[in-house]
Coordinates of C-alpha atoms in Angstrom, one line a residue:
Chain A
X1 CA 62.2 -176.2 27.7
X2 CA 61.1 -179.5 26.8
X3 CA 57.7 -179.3 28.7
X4 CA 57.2 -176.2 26.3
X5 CA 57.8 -177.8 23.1
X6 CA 55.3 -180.5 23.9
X7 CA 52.8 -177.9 25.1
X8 CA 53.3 -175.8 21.7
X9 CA 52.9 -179.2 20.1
X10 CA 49.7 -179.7 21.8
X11 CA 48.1 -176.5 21.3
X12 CA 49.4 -176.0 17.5
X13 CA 47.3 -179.5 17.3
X14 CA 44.2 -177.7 18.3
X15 CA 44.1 -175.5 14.9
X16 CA 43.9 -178.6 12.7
X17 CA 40.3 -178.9 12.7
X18 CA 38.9 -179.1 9.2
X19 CA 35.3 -178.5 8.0
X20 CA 34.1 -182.0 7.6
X21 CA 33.0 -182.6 3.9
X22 CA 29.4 -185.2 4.2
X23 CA 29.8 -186.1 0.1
X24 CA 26.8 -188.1 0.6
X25 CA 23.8 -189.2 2.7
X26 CA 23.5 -192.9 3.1
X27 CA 20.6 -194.0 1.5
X28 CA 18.2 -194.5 4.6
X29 CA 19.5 -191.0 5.7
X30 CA 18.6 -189.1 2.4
X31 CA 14.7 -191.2 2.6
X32 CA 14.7 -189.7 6.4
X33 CA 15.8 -186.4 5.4
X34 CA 12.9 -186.5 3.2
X35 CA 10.1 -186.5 6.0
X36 CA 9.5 -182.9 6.3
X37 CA 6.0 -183.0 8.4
X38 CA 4.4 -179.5 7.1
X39 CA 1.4 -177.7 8.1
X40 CA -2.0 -178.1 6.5
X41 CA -1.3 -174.6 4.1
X42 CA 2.1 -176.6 3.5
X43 CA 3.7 -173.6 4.8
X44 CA 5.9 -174.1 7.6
X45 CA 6.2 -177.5 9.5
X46 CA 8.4 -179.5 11.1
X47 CA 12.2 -180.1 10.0
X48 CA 12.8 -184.5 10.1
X49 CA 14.0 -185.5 13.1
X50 CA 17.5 -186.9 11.4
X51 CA 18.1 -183.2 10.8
X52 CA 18.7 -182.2 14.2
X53 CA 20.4 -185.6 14.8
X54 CA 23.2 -184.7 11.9
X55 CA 23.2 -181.2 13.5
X56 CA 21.6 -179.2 10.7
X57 CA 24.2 -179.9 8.4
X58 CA 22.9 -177.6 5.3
X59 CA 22.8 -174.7 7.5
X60 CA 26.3 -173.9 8.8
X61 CA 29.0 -175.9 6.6
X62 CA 30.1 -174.0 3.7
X63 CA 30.5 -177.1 1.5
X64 CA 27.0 -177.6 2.1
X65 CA 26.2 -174.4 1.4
X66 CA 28.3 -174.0 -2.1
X67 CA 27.0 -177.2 -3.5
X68 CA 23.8 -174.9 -3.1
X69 CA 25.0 -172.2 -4.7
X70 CA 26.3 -174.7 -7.6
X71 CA 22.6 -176.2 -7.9
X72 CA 21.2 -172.3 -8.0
X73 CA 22.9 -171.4 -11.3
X74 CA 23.0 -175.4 -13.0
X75 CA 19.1 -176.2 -12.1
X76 CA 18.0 -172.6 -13.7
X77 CA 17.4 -170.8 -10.3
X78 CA 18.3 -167.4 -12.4
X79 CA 15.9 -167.5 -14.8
X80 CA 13.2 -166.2 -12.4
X81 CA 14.6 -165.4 -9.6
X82 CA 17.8 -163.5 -10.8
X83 CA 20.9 -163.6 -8.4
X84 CA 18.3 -163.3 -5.7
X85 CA 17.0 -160.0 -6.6
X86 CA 13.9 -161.4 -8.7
X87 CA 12.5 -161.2 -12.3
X88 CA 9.2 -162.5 -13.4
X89 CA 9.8 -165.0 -10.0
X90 CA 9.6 -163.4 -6.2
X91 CA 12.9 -162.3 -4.8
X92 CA 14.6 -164.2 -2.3
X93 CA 16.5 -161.7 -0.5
X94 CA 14.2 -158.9 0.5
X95 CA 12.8 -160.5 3.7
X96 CA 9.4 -161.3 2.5
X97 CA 8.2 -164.6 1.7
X98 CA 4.5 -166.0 0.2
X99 CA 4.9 -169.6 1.3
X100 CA 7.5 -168.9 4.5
X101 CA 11.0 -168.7 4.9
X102 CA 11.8 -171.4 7.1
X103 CA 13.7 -174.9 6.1
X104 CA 10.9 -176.8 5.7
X105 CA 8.6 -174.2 3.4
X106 CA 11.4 -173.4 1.3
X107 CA 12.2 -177.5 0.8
X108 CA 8.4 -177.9 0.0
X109 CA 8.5 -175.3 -2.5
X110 CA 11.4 -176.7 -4.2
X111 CA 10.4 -180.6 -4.2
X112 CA 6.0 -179.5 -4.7
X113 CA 6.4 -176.3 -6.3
X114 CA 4.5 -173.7 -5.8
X115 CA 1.5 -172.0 -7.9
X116 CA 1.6 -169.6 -10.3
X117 CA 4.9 -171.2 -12.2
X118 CA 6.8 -172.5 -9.2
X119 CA 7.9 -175.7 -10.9
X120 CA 8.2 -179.0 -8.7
X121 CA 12.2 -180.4 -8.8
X122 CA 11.0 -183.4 -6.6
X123 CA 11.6 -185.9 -9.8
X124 CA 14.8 -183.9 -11.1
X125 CA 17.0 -183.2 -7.7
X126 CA 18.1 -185.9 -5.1
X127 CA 16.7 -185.2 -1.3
X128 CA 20.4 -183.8 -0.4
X129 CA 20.6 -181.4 -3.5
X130 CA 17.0 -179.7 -2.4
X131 CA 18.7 -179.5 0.7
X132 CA 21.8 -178.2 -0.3
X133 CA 19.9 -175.6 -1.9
X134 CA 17.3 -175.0 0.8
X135 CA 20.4 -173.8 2.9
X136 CA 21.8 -171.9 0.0
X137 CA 18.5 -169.6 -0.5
X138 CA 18.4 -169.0 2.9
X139 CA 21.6 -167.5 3.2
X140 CA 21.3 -165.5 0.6
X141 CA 19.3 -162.6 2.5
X142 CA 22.0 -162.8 5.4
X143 CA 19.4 -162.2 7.9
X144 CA 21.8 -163.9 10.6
X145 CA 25.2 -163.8 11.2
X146 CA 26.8 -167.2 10.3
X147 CA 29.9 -169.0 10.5
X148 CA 29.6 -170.6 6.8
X149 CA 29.5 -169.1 3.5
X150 CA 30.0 -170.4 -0.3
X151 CA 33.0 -168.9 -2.4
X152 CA 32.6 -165.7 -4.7
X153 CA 31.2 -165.6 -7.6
X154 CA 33.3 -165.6 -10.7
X155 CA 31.6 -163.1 -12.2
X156 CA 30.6 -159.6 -11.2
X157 CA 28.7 -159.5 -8.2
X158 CA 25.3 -158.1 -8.7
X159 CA 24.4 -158.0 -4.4
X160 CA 26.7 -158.3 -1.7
X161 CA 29.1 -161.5 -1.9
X162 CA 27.3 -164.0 0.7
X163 CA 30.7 -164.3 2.2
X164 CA 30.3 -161.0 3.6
X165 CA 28.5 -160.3 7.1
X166 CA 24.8 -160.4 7.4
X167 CA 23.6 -157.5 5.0
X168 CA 20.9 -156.3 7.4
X169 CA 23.5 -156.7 10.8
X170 CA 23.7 -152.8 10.6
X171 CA 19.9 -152.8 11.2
X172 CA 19.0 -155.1 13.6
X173 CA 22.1 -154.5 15.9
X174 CA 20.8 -152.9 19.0
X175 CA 22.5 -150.7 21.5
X176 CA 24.3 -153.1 24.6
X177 CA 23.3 -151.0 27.1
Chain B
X1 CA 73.4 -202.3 5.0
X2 CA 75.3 -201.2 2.2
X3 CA 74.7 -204.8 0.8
X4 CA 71.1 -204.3 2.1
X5 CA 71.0 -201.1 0.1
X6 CA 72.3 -202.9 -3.1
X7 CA 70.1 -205.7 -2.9
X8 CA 66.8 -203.6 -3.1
X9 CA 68.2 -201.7 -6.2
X10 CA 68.3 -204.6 -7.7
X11 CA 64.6 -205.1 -7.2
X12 CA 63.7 -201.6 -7.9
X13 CA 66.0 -201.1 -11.8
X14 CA 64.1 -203.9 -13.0
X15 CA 60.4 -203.3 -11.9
X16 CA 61.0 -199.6 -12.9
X17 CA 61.9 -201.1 -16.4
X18 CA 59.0 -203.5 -16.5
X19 CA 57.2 -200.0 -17.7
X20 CA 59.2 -199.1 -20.1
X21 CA 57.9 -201.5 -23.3
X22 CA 54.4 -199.7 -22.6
X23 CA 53.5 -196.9 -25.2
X24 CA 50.2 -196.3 -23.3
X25 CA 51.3 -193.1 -21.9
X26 CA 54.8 -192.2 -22.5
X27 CA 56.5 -188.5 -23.6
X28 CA 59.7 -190.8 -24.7
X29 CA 57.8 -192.8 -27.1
X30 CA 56.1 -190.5 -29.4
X31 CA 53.6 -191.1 -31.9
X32 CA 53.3 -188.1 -33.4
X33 CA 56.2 -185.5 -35.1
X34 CA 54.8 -182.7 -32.5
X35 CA 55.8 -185.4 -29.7
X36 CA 58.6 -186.9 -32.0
X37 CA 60.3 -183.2 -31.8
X38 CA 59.5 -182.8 -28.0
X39 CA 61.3 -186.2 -27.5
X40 CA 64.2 -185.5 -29.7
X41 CA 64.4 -182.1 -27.6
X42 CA 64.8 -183.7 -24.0
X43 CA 67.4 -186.5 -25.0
X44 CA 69.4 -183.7 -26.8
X45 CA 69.2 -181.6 -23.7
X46 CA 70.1 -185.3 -21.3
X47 CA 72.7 -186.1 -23.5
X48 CA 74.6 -182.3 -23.7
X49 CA 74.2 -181.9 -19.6
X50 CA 75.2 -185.1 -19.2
X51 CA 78.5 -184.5 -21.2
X52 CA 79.2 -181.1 -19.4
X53 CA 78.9 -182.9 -16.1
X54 CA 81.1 -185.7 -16.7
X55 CA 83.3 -182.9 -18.1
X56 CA 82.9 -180.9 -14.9
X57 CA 83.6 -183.8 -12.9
X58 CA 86.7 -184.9 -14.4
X59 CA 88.3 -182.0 -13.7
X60 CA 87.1 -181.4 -10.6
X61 CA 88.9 -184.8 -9.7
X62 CA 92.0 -183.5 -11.6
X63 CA 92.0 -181.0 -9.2
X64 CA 91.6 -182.7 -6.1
X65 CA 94.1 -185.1 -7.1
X66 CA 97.1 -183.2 -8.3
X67 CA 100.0 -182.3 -6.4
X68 CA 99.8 -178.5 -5.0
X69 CA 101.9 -176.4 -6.5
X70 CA 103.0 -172.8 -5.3
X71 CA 101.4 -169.8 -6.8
X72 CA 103.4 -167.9 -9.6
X73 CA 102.1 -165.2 -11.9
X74 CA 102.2 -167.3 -15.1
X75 CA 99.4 -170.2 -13.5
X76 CA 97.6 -167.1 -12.6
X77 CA 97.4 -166.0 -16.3
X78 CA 97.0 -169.0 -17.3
X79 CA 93.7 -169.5 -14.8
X80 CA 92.3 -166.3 -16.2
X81 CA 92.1 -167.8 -19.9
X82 CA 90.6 -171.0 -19.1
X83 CA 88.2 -169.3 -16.6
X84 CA 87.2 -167.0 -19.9
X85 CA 87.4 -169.6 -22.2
X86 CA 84.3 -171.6 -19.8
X87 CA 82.2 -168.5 -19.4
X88 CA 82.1 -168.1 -23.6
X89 CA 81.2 -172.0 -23.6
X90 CA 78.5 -171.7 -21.2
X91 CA 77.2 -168.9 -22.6
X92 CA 77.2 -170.8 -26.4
X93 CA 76.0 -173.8 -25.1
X94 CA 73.1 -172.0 -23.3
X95 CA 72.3 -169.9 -26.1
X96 CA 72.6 -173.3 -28.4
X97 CA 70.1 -174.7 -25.9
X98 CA 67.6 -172.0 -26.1
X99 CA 67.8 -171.7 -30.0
X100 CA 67.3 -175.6 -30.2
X101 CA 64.2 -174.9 -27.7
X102 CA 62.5 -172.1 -29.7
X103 CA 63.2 -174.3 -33.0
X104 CA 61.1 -177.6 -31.2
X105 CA 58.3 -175.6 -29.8
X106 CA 57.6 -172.7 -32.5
X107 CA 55.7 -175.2 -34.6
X108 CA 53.2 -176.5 -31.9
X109 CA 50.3 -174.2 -32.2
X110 CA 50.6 -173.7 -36.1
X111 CA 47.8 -173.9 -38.2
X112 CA 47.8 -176.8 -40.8
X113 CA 45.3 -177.1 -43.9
X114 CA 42.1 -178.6 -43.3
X115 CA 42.2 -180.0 -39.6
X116 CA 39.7 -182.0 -38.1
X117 CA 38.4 -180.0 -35.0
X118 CA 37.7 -181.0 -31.6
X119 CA 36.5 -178.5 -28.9
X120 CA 37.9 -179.9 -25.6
X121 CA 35.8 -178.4 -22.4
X122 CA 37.0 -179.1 -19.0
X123 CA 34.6 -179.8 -16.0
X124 CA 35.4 -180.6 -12.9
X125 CA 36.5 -184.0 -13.2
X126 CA 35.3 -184.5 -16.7
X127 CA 36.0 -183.8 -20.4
X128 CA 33.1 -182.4 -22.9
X129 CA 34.6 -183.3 -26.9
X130 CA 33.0 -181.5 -29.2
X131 CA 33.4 -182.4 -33.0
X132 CA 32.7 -179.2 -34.9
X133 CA 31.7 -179.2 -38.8
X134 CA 31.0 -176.8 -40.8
X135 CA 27.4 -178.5 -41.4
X136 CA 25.6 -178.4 -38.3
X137 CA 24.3 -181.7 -38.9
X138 CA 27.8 -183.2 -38.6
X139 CA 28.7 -181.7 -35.2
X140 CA 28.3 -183.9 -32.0
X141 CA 29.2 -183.9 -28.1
X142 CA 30.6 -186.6 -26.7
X143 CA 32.7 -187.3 -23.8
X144 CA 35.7 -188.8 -22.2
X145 CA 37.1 -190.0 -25.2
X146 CA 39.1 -188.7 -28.6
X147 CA 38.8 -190.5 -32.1
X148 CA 41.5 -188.8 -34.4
X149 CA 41.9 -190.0 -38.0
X150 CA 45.8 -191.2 -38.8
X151 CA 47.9 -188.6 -40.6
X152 CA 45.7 -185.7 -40.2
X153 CA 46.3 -182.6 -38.5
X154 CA 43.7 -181.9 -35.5
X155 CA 43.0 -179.1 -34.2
X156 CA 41.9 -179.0 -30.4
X157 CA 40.4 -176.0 -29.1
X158 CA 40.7 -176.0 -25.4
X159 CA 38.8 -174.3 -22.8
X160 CA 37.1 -174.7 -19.7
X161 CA 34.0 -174.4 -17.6
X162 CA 35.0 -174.1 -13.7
X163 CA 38.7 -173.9 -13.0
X164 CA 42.2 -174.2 -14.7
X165 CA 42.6 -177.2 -16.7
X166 CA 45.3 -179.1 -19.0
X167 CA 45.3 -181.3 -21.6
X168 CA 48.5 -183.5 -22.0
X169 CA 48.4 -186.5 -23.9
X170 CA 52.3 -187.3 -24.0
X171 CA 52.7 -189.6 -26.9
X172 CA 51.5 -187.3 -29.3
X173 CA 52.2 -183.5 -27.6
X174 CA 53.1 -181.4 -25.0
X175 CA 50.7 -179.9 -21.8
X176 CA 48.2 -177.1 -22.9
X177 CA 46.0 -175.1 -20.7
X178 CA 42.5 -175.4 -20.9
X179 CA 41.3 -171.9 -19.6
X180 CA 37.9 -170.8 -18.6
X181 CA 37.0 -167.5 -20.7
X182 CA 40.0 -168.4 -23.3
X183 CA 40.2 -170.4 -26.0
X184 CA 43.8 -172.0 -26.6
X185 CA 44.5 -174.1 -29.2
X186 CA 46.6 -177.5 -29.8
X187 CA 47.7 -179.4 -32.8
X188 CA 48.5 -183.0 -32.8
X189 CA 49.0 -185.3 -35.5
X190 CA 49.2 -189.5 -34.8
X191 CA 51.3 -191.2 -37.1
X192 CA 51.1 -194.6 -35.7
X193 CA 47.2 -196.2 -34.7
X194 CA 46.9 -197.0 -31.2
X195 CA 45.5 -195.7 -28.0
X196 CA 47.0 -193.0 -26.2
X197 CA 46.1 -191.7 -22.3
X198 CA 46.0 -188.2 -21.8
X199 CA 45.5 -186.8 -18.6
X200 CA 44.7 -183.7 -16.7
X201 CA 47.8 -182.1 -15.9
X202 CA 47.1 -178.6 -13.8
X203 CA 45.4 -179.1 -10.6
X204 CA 41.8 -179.2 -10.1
X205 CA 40.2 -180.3 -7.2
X206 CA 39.7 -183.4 -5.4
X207 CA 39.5 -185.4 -8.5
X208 CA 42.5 -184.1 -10.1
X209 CA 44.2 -187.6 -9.9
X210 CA 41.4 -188.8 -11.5
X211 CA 40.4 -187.3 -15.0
X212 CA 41.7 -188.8 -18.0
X213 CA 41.0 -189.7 -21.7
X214 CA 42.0 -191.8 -23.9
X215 CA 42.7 -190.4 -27.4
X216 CA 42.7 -193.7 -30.0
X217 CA 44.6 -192.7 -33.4
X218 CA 43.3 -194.8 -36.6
X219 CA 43.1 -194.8 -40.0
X220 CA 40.7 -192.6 -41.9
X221 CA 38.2 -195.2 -42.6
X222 CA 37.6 -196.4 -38.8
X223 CA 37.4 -192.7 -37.9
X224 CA 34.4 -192.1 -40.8
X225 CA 32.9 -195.1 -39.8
X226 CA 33.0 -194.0 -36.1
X227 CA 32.2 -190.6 -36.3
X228 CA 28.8 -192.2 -38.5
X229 CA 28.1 -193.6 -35.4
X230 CA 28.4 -190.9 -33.3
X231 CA 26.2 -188.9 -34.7
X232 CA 23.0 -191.3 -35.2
X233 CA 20.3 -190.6 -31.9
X234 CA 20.9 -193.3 -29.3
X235 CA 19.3 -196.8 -30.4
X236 CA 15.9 -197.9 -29.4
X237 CA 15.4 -200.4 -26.5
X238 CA 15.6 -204.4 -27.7
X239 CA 14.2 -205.7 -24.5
X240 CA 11.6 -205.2 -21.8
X241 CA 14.6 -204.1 -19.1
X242 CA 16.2 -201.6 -21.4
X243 CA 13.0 -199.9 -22.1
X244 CA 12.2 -200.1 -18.2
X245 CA 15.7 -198.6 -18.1
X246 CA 15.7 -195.8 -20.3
X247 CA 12.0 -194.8 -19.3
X248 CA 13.6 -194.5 -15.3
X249 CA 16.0 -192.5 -16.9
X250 CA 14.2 -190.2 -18.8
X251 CA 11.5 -189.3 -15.9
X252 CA 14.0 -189.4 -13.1
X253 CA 17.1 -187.0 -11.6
X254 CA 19.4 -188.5 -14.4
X255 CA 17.8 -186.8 -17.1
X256 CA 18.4 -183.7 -15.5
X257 CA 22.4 -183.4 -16.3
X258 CA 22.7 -185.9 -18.6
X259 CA 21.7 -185.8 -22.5
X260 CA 20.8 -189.0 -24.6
X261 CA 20.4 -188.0 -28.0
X262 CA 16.7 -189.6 -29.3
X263 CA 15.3 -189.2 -26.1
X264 CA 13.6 -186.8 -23.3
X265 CA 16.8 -186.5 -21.9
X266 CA 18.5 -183.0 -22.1
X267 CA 20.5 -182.2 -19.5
X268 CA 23.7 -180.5 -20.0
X269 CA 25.4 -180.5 -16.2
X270 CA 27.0 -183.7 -16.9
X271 CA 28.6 -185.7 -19.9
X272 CA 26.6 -186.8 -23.1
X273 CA 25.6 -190.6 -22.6
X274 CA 24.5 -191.1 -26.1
X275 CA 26.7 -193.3 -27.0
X276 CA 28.5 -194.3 -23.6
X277 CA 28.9 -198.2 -24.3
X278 CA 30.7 -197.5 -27.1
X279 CA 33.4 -196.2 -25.3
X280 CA 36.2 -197.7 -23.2
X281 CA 35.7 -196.3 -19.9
X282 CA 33.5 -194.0 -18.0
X283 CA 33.8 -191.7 -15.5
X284 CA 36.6 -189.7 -17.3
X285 CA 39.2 -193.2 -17.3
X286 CA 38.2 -194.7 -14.1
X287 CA 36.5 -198.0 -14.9
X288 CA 36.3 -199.9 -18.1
X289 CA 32.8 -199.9 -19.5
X290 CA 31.0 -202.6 -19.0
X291 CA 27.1 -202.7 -17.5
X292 CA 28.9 -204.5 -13.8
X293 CA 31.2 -201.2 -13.9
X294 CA 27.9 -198.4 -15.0
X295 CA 26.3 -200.1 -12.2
X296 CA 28.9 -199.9 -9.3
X297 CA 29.1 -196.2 -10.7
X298 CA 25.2 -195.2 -10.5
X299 CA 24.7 -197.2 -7.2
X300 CA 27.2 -195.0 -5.5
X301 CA 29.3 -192.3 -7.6
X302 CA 30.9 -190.7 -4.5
X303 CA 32.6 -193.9 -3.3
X304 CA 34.2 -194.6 -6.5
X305 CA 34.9 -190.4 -7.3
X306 CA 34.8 -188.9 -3.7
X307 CA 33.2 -185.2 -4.7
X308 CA 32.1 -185.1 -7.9
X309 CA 29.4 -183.6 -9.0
X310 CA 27.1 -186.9 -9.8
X311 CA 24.7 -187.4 -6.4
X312 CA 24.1 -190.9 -5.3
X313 CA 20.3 -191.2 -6.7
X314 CA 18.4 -193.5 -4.4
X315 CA 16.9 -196.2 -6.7
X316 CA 15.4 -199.7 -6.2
X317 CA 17.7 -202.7 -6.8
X318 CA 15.4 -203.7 -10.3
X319 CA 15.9 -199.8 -11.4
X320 CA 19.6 -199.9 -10.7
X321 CA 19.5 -203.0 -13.0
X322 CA 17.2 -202.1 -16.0
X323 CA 19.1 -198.6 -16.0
X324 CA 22.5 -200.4 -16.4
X325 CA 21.2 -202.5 -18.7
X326 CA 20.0 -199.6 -20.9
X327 CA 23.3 -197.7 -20.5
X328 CA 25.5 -200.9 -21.6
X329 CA 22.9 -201.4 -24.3
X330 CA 24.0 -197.7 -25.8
X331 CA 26.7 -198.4 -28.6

């Protein structure tokens, strides 16, 4: 009886893992998360090497991910680029990308800017925050499954809630065999 | 252990005391007649219970104590009327109670003649104070801090950005919501000068704990001569450093959320920083303000306010220092 309370003990311990919160990158961290290394067209490129060394942090934690969202409406995302959907800027949702759709394109879009009214947030948003938002943007297609998603909106929805299951799943899923 | 016990409550009675002779933030010393009625409402409710359960007590010992007696048909009559007779006196002193209740708290949100009027905005963990005029001209934003004139009814309109607030300054009133979508309203009046800490008092977020105010009552005159203050632009830089300061400020991330009245700066994400060195602390009651305390906060925010929304800006040591320098230099 004994041996099966401290083995229910044990395993109830297993659950208690909590999404870690990073509130911050030390300061040589957020300088090294700034050495994206991108291809001549500065479309596509290499990620920094700290980025795999953190384990891709902006990608698959939700905090992460709803400081993004946070930054999307507070830095004026909407104005062009609606809830994703597009206005007078490209949307972000539909699968199709001018300057790419990878990490590294979308961070150099948001620090460089791009042309034809892209503006450059390099001097207004910290290296974590374009970051933050990088992994926000990319989620909001839900091209891939993933583990991590920001909270609802408050208001009404105008796409799927990103908390939802990849919105093209239905297509790509292929039979098993 | 029993003398063990006894020797540690007479540590504890007298360090709870110690707090007592402090107004700062205290719903049993009001300053106010909104608090003044709050306050006479709670000791007339501790005094009442506290007669009913000596009362209750005292005969509960009676009957513990006194010899048993057998059962005859006149104690059983007799049991009957004083088992009625303590229903009807619950039930008047409970209705007493909630008349007395009604009476202290039906006057709180009334509308008085010619209030000054605040709009309070809750962030997440900060407070936006807005004092409206009918001139536009007149009306400012600052932040983290309330100037009320003595003797005058104000009206604060509460509401909220993000999540469920409340505002609760206890010397002078009772809690009120602050609501995102809603506007509720609060009317305080101070009747003695002094500086009162109000606090957030619904749950937040992390920073709950951490997001205060402090609302300084005093007489018309000061109030004029600050709100004049208030709403000049920020002053222009005296020295070298400041303008090094303000010019890092202007160009860089700061400017982004923050506003600085007579400058580039326009932000709106975080509080107005017009006028911060005129106030007494920053970061919503954390630290006093002083340029050592604007620096510790710049250099690392999340250290000193673990997730709030200010990121740690990386900056060069002579940046962090001309930038505090401007800050401090903001009266």
């Amino acid at each position: 009886m004994i041996e099966r309370c401290v083995l229910f003990a044990v395993l109830s311990l297993t659950a208690c893992k909590r999404e870690m919160r990073d509130l911050r990158s030390d300061p040589p961290e957020a300088a090294a998360l700034d050495q994206v290394r991108p291809m001549e067209n500065r479309i596509g490129g290499a990620a920094p090497r700290i980025m795999y060394a953190l384990g891709q942090p902006y990608e698959g934690n939700a905090y992460q991910l709803n400081q993004g969202k946070r930054l999307y409406d507070w830095f004026g995302c909407k104005g062009c680029h609606a809830q994703g959907g597009g206005v007078i800027g490209p949307a972000l949702m539909d699968g199709w990308w001018r300057y790419g759709s990878d990490p590294v394109s979308i961070y150099l879009s948001l620090r460089d800017g791009r042309p034809n009214g892209m503006p450059a947030f390099g001097q207004r948003m910290t290296t974590d925050q374009m970051w933050q938002l990088t992994g926000y943007i990319r989620s909001l297609g839900s091209y891939r499954p993933s583990t991590a998603a920001p909270s609802r909106n408050d208001e009404m929805q105008a796409r799927p809630a990103e908390n939802r299951g990849p919105a093209a799943a239905a297509l790509i899923a292929r039979p098993s065999r | 252990m029993i003398r063990r016990f006894w020797r540690r409550m007479a540590w504890i009675v007298p360090l709870a005391c110690s707090a007592c002779g402090e107004t700062f933030q205290s719903a049993l010393q009001p300053a106010g007649p909104h608090a003044a009625s709050l306050a006479r409402l709670i000791w007339s409710f501790t005094a009442i219970c506290g007669v009913i359960w000596l009362l209750v007590m005292l005969v509960l010992l009676f009957a513990l104590w006194r010899r048993h007696r057998p059962a005859e048909a006149r104690h059983e009559r007799r049991a009957t009327a004083i088992i009625g007779a303590a229903v009807a006196a619950t039930v008047l002193i409970i209705t007493g109670l909630t008349l007395m209740s009604y009476a202290a708290t039906r006057g709180l949100s009334d509308d008085a003649p010619d209030p000054v009027v605040i709009r309070v905005r809750g962030y997440q963990w900060w407070w936006e104070v807005t004092y409206a005029d009918r001139r536009p001209e007149r009306t400012f934003v600052t932040a983290n801090e309330i100037h009320i004139p003595l003797h005058r009814p104000v009206r604060l309109e509460l509401t909220a950005a993000d999540v469920i607030h409340s505002f609760w300054v206890p010397n002078l009133a009772g809690k009120q919501d602050l609501i995102p979508g809603r506007n509720n309203t609060l009317t305080i009046v101070a009747d003695a000068p002094g500086t009162y800490r109000a606090q957030c008092a619904e749950f937040c977020g992390l920073q709950h704990a951490h997001m205060a105010l402090p609302v300084i009552a005093e007489d018309a005159a000061a109030f004029d001569t600050w709100r004049q203050a208030q709403l000049a632009e920020a002053p222009a830089p005296v020295t070298a450093e400041q303008a090094a300061g303000r010019d890092f400020f202007t160009a860089g991330p700061c400017s982004a959320c923050h506003t600085v009245r007579g400058t580039s700066a326009a932000g709106r994400l975080g509080p107005d920083l017009t006028h911060v060195a005129s106030r007494q602390t920053i970061a919503a009651g954390q630290l006093p303000t002083t340029r050592g305390s604007l620096a510790a906060w710049i250099a690392d925010p999340q250290t000193i306010k673990p997730g709030n929304n200010m990121p740690l800006v990386p900056m060069t040591p002579d940046q962090l220092q001309s930038v505090s320098a401007w800050l401090a230099s903001l009266r």
